[in-house]
Coordinates of C-alpha atoms and ligand atoms in Angstrom, one line a residue:
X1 CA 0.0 0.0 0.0
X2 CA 1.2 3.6 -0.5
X3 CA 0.3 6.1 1.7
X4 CA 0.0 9.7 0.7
X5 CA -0.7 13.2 2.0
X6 CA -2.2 16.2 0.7
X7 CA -0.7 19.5 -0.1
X8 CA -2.0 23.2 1.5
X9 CA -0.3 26.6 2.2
X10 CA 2.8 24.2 0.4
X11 CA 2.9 21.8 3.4
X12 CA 2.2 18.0 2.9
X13 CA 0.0 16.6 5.3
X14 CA -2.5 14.2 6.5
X15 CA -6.6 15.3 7.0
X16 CA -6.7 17.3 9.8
X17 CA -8.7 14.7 11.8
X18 CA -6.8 12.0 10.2
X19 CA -9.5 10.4 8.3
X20 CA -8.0 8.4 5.0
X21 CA -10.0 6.4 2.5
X22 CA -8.4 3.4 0.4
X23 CA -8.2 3.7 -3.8
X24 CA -9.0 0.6 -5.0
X25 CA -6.8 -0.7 -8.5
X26 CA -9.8 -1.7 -11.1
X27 CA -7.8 -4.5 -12.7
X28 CA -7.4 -6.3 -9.9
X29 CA -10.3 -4.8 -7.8
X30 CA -8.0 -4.8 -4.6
X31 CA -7.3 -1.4 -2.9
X32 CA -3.4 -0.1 -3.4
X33 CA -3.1 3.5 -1.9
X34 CA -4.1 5.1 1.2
X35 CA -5.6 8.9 0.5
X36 CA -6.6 11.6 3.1
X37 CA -9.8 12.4 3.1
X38 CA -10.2 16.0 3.8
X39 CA -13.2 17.5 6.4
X40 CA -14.2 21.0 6.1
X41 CA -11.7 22.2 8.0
X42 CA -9.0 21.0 5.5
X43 CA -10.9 22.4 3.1
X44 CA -10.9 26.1 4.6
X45 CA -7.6 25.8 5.5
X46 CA -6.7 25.5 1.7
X47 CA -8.9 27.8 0.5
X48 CA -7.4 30.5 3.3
X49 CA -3.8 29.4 1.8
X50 CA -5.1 30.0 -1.6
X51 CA -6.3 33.6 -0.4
X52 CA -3.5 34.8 1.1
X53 CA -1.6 33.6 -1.8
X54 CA -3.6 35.5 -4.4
X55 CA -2.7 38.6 -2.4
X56 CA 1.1 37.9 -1.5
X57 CA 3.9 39.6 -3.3
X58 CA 5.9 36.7 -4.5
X59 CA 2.5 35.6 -6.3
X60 CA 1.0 38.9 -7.2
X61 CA 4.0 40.6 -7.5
X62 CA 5.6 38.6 -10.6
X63 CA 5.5 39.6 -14.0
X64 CA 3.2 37.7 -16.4
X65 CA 6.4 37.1 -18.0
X66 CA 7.7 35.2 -14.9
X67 CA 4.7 33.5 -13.8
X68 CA 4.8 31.8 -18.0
X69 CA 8.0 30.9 -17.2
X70 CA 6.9 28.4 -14.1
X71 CA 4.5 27.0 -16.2
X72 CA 7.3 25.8 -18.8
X73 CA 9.2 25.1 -16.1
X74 CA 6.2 22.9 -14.8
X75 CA 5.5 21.4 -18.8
X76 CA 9.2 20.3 -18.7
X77 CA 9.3 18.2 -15.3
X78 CA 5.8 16.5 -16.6
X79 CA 7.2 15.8 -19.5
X80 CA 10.5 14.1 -17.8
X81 CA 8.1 12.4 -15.4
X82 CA 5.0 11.6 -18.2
X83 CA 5.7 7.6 -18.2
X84 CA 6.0 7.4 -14.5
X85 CA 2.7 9.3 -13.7
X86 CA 1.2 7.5 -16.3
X87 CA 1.9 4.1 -14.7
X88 CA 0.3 5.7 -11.5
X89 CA -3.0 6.7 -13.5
X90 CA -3.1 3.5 -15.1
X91 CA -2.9 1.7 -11.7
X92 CA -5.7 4.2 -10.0
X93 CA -8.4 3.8 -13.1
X94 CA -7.1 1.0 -15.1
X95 CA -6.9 2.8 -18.2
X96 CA -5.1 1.6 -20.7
X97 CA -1.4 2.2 -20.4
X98 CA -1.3 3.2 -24.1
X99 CA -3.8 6.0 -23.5
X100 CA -2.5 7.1 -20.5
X101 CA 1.3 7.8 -21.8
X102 CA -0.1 9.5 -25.1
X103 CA -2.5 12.2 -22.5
X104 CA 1.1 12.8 -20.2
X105 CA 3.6 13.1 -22.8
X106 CA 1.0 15.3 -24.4
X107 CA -0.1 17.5 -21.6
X108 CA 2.9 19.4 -21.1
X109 CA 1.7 21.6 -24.0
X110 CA -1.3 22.8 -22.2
X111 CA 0.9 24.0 -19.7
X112 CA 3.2 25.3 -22.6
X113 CA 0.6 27.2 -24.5
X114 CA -0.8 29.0 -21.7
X115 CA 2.5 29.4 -20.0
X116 CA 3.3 31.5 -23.5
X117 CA -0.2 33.2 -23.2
X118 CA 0.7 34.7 -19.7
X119 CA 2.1 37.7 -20.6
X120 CA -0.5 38.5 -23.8
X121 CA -3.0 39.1 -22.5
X122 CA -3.6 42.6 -23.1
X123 CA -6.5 45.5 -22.0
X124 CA -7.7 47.7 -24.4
X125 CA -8.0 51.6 -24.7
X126 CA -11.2 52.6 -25.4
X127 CA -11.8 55.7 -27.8
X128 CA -14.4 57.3 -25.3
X129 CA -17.1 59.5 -26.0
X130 CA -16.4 62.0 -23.8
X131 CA -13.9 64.6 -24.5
X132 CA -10.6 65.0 -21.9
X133 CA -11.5 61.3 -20.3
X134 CA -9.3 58.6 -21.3
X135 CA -10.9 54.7 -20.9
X136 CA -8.8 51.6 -20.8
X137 CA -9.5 48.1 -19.3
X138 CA -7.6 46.1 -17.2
X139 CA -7.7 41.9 -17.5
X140 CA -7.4 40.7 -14.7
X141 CA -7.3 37.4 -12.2
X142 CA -10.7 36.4 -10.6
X143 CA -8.8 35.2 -6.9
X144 CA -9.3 31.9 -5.9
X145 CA -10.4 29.0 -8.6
X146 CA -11.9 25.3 -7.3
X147 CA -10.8 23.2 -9.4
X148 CA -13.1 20.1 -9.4
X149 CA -11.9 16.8 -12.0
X150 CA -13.3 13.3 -12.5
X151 CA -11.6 10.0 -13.0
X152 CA -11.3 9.3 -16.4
X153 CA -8.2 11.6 -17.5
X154 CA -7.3 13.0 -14.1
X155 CA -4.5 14.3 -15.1
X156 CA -5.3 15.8 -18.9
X157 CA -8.7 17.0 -17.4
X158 CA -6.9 19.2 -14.9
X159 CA -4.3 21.0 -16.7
X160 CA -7.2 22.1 -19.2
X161 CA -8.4 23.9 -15.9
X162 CA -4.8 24.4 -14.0
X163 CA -3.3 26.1 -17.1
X164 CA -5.3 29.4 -17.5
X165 CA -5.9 30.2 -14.2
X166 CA -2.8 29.8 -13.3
X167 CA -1.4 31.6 -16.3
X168 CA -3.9 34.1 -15.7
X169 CA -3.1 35.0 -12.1
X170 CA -5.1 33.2 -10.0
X171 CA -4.5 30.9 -7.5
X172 CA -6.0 27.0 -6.9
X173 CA -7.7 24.5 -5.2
X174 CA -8.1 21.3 -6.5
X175 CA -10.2 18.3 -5.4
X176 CA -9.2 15.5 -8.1
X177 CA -12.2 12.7 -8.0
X178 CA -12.1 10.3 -5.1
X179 CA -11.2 7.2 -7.3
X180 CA -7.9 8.8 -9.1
X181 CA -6.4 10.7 -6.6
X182 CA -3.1 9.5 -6.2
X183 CA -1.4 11.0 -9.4
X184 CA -2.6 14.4 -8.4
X185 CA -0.5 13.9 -5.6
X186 CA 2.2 12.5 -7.6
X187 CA 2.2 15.4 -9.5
X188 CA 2.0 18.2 -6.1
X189 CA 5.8 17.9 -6.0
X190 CA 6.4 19.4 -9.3
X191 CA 4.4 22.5 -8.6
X192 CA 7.1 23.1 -5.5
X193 CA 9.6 22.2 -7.8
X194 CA 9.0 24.7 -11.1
X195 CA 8.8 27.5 -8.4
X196 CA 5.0 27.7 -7.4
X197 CA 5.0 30.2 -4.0
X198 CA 3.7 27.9 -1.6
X199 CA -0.1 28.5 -1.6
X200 CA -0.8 28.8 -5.0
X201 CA -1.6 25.4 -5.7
X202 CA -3.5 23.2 -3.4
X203 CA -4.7 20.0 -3.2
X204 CA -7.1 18.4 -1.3
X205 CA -8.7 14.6 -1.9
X206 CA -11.3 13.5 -0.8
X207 CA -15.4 12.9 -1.2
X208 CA -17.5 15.5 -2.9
X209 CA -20.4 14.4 -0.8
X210 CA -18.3 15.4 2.2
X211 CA -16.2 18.7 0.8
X212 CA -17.8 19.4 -2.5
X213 CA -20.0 22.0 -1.1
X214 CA -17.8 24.0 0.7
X215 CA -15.4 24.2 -1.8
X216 CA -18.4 26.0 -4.2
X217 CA -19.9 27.6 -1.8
X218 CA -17.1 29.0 0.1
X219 CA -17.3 33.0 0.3
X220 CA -13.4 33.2 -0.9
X221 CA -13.7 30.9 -3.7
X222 CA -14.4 33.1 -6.6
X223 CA -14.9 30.3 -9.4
X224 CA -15.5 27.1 -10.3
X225 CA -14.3 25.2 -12.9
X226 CA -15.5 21.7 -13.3
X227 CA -15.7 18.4 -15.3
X228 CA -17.8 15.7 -14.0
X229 CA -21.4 14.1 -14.4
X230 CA -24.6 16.3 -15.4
X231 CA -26.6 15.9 -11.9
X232 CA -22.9 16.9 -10.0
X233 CA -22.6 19.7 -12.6
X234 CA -26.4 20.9 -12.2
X235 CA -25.8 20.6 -8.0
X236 CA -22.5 22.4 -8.6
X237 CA -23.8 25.2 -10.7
X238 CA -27.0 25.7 -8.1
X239 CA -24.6 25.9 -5.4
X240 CA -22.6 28.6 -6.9
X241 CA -25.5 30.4 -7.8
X242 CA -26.0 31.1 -4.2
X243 CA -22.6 33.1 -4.5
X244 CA -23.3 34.4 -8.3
X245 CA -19.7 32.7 -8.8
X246 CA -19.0 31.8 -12.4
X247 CA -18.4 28.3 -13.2
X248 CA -16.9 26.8 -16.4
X249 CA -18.8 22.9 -16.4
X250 CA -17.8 20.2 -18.8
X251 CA -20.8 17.8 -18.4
X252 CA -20.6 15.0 -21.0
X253 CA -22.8 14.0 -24.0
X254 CA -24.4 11.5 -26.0
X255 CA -22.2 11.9 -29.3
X256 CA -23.3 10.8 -32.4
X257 CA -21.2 9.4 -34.8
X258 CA -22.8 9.8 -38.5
X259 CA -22.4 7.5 -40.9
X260 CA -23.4 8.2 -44.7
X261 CA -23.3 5.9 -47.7
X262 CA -21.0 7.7 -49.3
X263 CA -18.0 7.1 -46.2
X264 CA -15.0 5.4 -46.7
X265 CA -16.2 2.0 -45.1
X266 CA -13.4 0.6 -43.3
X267 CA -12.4 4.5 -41.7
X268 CA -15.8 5.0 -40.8
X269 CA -16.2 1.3 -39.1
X270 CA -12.4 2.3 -37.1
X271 CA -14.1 5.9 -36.3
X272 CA -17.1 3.7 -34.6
X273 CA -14.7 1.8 -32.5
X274 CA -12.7 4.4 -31.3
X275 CA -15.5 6.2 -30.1
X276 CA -17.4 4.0 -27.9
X277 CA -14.9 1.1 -27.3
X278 CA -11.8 2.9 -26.5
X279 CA -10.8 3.7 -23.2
X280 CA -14.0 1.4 -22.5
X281 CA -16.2 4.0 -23.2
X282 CA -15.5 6.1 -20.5
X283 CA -14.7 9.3 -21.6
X284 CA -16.9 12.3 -21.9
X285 CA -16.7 12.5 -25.9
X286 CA -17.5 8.8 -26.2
X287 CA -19.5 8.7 -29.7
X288 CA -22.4 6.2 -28.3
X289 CA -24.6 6.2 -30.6
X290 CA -23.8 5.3 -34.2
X291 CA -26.4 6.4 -36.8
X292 CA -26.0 4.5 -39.7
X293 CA -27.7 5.3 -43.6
X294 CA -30.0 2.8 -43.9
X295 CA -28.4 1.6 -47.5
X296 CA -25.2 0.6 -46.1
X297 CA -26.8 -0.5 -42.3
X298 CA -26.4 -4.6 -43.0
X299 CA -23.2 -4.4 -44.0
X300 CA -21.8 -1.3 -41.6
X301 CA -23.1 -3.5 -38.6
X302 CA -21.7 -6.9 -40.1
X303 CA -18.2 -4.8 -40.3
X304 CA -18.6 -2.8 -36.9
X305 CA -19.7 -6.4 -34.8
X306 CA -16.4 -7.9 -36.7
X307 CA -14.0 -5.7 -35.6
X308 CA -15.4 -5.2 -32.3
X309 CA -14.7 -9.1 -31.6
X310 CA -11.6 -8.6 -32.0
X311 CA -10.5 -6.3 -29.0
X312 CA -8.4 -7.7 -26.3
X313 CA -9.3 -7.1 -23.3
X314 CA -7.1 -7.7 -20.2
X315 CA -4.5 -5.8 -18.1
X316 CA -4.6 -2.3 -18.8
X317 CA -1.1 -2.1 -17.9
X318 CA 0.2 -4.1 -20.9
X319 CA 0.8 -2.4 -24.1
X320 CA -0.8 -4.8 -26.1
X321 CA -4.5 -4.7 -24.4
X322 CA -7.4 -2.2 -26.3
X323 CA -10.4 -2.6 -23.5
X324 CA -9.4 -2.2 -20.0
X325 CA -11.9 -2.4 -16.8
X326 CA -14.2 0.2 -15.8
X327 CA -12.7 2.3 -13.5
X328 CA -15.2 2.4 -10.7
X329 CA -17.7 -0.6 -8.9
X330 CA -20.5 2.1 -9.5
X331 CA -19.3 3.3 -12.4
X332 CA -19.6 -0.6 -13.5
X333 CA -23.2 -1.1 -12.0
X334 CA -24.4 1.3 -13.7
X335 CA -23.1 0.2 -17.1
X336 CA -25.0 -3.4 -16.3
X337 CA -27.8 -1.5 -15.6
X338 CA -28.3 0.3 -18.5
X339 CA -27.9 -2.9 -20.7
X340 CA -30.7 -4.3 -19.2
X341 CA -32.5 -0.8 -20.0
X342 CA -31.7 -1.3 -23.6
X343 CA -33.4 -5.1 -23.5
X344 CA -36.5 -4.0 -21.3
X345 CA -36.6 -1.7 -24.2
X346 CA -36.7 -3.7 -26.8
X347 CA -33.2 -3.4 -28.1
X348 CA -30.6 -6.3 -28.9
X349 CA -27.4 -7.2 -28.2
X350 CA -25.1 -8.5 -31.8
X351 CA -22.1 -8.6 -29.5
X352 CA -21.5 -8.4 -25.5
X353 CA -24.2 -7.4 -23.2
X354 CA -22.7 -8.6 -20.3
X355 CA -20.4 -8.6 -17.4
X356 CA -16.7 -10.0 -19.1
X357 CA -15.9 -13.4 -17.4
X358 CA -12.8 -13.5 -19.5
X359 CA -9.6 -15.3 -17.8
X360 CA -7.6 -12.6 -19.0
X361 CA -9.8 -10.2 -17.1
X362 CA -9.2 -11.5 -13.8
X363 CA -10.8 -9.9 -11.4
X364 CA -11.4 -6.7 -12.6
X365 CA -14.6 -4.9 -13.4
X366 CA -14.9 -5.2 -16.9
X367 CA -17.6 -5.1 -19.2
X368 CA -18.0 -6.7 -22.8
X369 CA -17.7 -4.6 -25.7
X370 CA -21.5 -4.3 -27.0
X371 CA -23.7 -3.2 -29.4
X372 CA -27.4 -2.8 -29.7
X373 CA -29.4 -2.4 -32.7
X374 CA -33.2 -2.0 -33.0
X375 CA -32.6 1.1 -31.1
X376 CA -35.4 4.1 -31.7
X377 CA -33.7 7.8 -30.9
X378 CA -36.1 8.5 -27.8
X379 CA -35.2 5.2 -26.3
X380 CA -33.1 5.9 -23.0
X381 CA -29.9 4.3 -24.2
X382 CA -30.3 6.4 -26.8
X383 CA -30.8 9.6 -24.7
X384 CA -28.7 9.1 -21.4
X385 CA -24.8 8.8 -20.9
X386 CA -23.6 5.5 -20.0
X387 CA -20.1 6.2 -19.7
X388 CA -19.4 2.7 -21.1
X389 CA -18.4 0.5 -24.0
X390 CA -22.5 0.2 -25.0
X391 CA -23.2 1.4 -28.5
X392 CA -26.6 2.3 -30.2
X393 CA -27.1 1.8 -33.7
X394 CA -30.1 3.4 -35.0
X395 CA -30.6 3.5 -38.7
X396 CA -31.7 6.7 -40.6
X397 CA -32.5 7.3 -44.3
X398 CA -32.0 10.8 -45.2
X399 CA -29.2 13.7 -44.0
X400 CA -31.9 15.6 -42.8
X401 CA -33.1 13.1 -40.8
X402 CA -29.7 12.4 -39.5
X403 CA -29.3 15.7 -38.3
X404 CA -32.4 15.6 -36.4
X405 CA -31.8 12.6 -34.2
X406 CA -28.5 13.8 -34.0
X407 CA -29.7 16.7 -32.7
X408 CA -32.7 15.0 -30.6
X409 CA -30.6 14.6 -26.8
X410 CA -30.1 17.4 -24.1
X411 CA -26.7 17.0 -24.2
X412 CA -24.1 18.5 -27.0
X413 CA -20.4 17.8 -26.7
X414 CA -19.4 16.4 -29.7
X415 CA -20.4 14.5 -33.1
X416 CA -18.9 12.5 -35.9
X417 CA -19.5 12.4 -39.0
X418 CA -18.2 9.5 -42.1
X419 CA -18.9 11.5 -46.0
X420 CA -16.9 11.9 -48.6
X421 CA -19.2 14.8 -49.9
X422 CA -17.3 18.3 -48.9
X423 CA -21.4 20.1 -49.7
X424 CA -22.5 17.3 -46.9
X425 CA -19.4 17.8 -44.3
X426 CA -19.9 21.7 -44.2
X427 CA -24.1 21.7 -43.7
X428 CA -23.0 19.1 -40.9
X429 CA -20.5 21.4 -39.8
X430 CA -23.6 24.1 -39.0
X431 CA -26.8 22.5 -38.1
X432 CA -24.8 19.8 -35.5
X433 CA -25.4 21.3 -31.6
X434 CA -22.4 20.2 -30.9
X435 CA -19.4 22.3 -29.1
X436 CA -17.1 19.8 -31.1
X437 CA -17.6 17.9 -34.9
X438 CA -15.4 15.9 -36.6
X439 CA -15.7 14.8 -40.1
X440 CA -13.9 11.5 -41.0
X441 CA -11.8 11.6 -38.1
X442 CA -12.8 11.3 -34.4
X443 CA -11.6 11.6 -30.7
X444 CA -9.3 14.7 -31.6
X445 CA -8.1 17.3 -29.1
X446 CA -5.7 19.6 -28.5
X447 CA -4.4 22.3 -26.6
X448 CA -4.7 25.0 -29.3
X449 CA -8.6 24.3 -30.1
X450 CA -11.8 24.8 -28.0
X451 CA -13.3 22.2 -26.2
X452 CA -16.8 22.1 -24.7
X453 CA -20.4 21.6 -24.8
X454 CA -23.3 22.7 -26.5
X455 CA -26.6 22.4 -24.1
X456 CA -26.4 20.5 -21.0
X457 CA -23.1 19.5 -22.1
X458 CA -21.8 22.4 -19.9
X459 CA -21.0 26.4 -19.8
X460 CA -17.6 27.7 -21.1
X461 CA -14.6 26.3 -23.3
X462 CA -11.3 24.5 -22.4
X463 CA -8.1 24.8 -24.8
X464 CA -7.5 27.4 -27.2
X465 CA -6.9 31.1 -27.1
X466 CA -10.3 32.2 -25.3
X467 CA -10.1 29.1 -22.4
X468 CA -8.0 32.0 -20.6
X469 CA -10.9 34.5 -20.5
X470 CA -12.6 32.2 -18.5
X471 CA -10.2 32.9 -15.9
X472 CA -9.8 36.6 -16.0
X473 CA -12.8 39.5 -15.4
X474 CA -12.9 42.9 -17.3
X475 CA -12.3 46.3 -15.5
X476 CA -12.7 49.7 -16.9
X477 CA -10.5 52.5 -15.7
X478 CA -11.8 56.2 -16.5
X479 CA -9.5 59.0 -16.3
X480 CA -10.7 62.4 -16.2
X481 CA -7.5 64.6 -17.2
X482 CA -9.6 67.9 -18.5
X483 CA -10.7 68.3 -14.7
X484 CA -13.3 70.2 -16.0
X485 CA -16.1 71.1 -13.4
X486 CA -19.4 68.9 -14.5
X487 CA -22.9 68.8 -13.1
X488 CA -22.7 67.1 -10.0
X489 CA -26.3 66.2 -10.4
X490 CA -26.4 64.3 -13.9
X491 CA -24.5 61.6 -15.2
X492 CA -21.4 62.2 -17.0
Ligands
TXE1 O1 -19.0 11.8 -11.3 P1 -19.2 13.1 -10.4 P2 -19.1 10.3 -10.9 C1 -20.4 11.1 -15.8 C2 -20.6 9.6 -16.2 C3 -20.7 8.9 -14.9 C4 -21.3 10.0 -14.0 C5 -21.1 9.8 -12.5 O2 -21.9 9.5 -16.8 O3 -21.4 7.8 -14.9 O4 -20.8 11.2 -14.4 O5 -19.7 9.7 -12.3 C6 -17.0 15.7 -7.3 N1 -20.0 19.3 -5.2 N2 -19.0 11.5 -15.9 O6 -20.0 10.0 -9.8 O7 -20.0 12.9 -9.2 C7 -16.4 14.3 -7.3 O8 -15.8 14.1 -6.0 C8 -18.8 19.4 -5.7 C9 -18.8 12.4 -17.0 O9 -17.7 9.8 -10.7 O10 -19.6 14.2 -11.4 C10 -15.4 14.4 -8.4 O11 -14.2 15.0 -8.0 N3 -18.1 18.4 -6.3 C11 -17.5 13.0 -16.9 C12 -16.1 15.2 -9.4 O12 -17.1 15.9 -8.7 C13 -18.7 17.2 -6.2 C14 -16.4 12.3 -16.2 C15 -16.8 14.4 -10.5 O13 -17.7 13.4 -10.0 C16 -19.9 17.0 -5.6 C17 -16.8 11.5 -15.1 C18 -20.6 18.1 -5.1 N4 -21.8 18.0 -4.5 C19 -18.1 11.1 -15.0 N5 -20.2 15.6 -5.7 C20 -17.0 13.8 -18.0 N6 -17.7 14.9 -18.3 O14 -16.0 13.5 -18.7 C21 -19.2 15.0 -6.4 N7 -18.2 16.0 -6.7

């Protein structure tokens, strides 16, 4: 077992009443590491760290210049440490290995990018109205940001947040998900060790049924920013309203992933797979639900339920396995459950639709790989995120109609589409509610493009050049240098 402890006011230490909680490995279902679990008193201690640390001197008092430079100081220790923290993720949510090394070798450019935005981010002068007055604006921090992550990329998922508001001033505290805290706290070290004033970054672990509260509704907290389930996001936002805080929310979807007649078959049938089976479906972007054009359905599913057969599943820690367990024991009733939502509903299973019994899965919590058909667009596993490898098929006949049950959930993160017809890819491109759409490719991010949802896929956008105005207000400074004497009694 390893033991760790959490880090506030740049002090590592245990939960003030010395509670702990065990994380459990998925692959082999047996707990590894021993985590504090933080009371409210842990929690108000960081947020007062976090505070104080917005206001100091050797926080406040640096040049955007020199606060960019700690975050490539940051980007180059992840980077020397990307396969080790990797490991550590793979360990706490059995994700694949593979994926896992590909998001930390790649995450160092978040922390690159807004590291080089620091010190561009510029006010404006205003040519005002009024003659002798000179307007300009200021951009500047919000104070203190709660940063609040799930398990699925714990690491990736937090530098989208940790980059901008730190680049843009502010200072941090971050609760990573209960069930993948342990490479957060790998990762605490590295903060201290790129030059972060003590303070700045905090991290507390712990329950968000015990802590998550207090962390949004906290009087000193002047944002959230989080990424997590829709009824956690709608309680998170209500809380915050309380406070009229901002939050930035990444809430997950119910992708589609369009398939026209006139695809490139075998790409389109890859672009299927990736989006619901890798990373066993958990991820917020998973494409689970496949329409398919109703010429080219027989054969698409025939293809799809072929390839699909063939994905090892197994260790997550071995390079050669493509569906590793499901992270959490709820996370895997719940993926159970929904399968038998999909048969009370009438829907089939071609391949899985079960619990994986698989020697090679030990015991892990792993579910087969599976796909319905006979799936209508208002059906529940058609409407509701699984966060699992289950797949809808639902046929459709024309692009309009396409478009419409593409359009037909609450949710709007992302949608795929498979056409070789640039007219086609472009109308796609505009009548998709979708924050993100990919046309013949799928499961694409990066650090230099938005990311985020449409509808009740959330509020705000990760990555890109605008992510950092979600971490900065708007102040505009008037200058009277005329003097001249005005009306006291009417506006000027
Ligand atoms: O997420 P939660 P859970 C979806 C997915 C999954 C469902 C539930 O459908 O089945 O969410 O997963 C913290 N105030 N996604 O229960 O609860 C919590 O401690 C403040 C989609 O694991 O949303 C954790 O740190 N915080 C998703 C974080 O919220 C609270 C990724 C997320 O946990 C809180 C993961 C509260 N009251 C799950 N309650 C995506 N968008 O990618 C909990 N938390």
């Amino acid at each position: 077992m390893q033991n760790y402890e959490m880090l506030i006011d740049g002090r590592w230490a245990p939960a003030a009443d010395g509670q702990v909680f065990q994380s459990d490995n998925p692959f082999t279902g047996k707990p590894w590491a021993v985590i504090p679990r933080a009371g409210l008193q842990d929690v108000d201690r960081a947020i007062e760290a976090a505070w104080a640390a917005f206001r100091a001197p050797a926080w406040r008092g640096l040049t955007a210049s020199a606060r960019g430079l700690l975050l490539y100081r940051l980007a180059d220790l992840i980077e020397a440490e990307a396969d080790r923290l990797a490991a550590v993720e793979t360990r706490d949510n059995g994700k694949l290995i593979n994926e896992m090394r590909g998001q930390l070798r790649y995450l160092p450019q978040w922390y690159r990018y807004f590291g080089g935005l620091a010190d561009k981010v510029e006010g404006r002068v205003i040519p005002i109205d009024k003659p002798g007055v000179f307007n300009f604006t200021r951009e500047e921090p919000l104070g203190v940001i709660a940063v609040i992550t799930p398990w699925n990329s714990p690491l990736m998922l937090a530098a989208w947040k940790l980059a901008p508001a730190l680049a843009a001033g502010n200072t941090v505290v971050w609760k990573p998900s209960e069930y993948s805290s342990a490479s957060a706290l790998e990762l605490g070290p590295l903060f201290e060790k790129a030059g972060f004033p003590p303070g700045v970054v905090n991290i507390v672990t712990g329950f968000g049924s015990d802590i998550g509260d207090r962390l949004v509704t906290h009087p000193k907290v002047a944002k959230v920013a989080f990424t997590g389930g829709d009824a956690t996001g709608e309680a998170v936002y209500r809380a915050a309203a309380k406070h009229i805080k901002p939050v930035t929310l990444e809430l997950g979807g119910k992708s589609a992933n369009i398939v026209f007649e006139d695809c490139v078959l075998d790409d389109a049938v890859n672009g299927v797979v990736s989006g619901i089976f890798a990373a066993s479906g958990q991820t917020c972007i998973a494409g689970s639900r496949a329409l398919v054009q109703r010429s080219i359905y027989d054969s698409f599913v025939e293809k799809l339920v072929a390839l699909s057969k063939t994905a090892r599943m197994g260790d997550p820690s071995a390079d050669t396995t493509q569906v590793g367990p499901i992270t959490t024991q709820p996370q895997y009733r719940k993926i159970l459950e929904y399968i038998d939502i999909a048969r009370g509903e009438g829907a089939t299973a071609v391949l899985g639709g079960a619990a994986a019994t698989r020697p090679e899965c030990g015991d892990g919590w792993f579910v087969e790989p599976t796909i319905f058909v006979g799936v209508k667009p208002d059906m529940r596993i058609a409407q509701e995120e699984v966060f699992g490898p289950v797949l809808a098929v639902i046929p459709f006949d024309t692009e309009d109609e396409a478009i419409e049950i593409a359009n037909s959930t609450q949710f709007g993160l992302a949608a795929g589409a498979w056409t070789q017809n640039i007219g086609r890819a472009l109308r796609l491109s505009e009548k998709l509610e979708a924050g993100t759409v990919w046309i013949n490719t799928y499961r694409a991010v990066s650090y230099l493009s938005p990311f985020g949802g449409y509808k009740r896929s959330g509020i705000g956008r990760e990555s890109g050049l605008t992510a950092i105005k979600e971490y900065l207000q708007e102040k505009s400074v008037w200058i009277d240098a005329q003097g001249a004497p005005s009306n006291p009694f009417v506006m000027r």
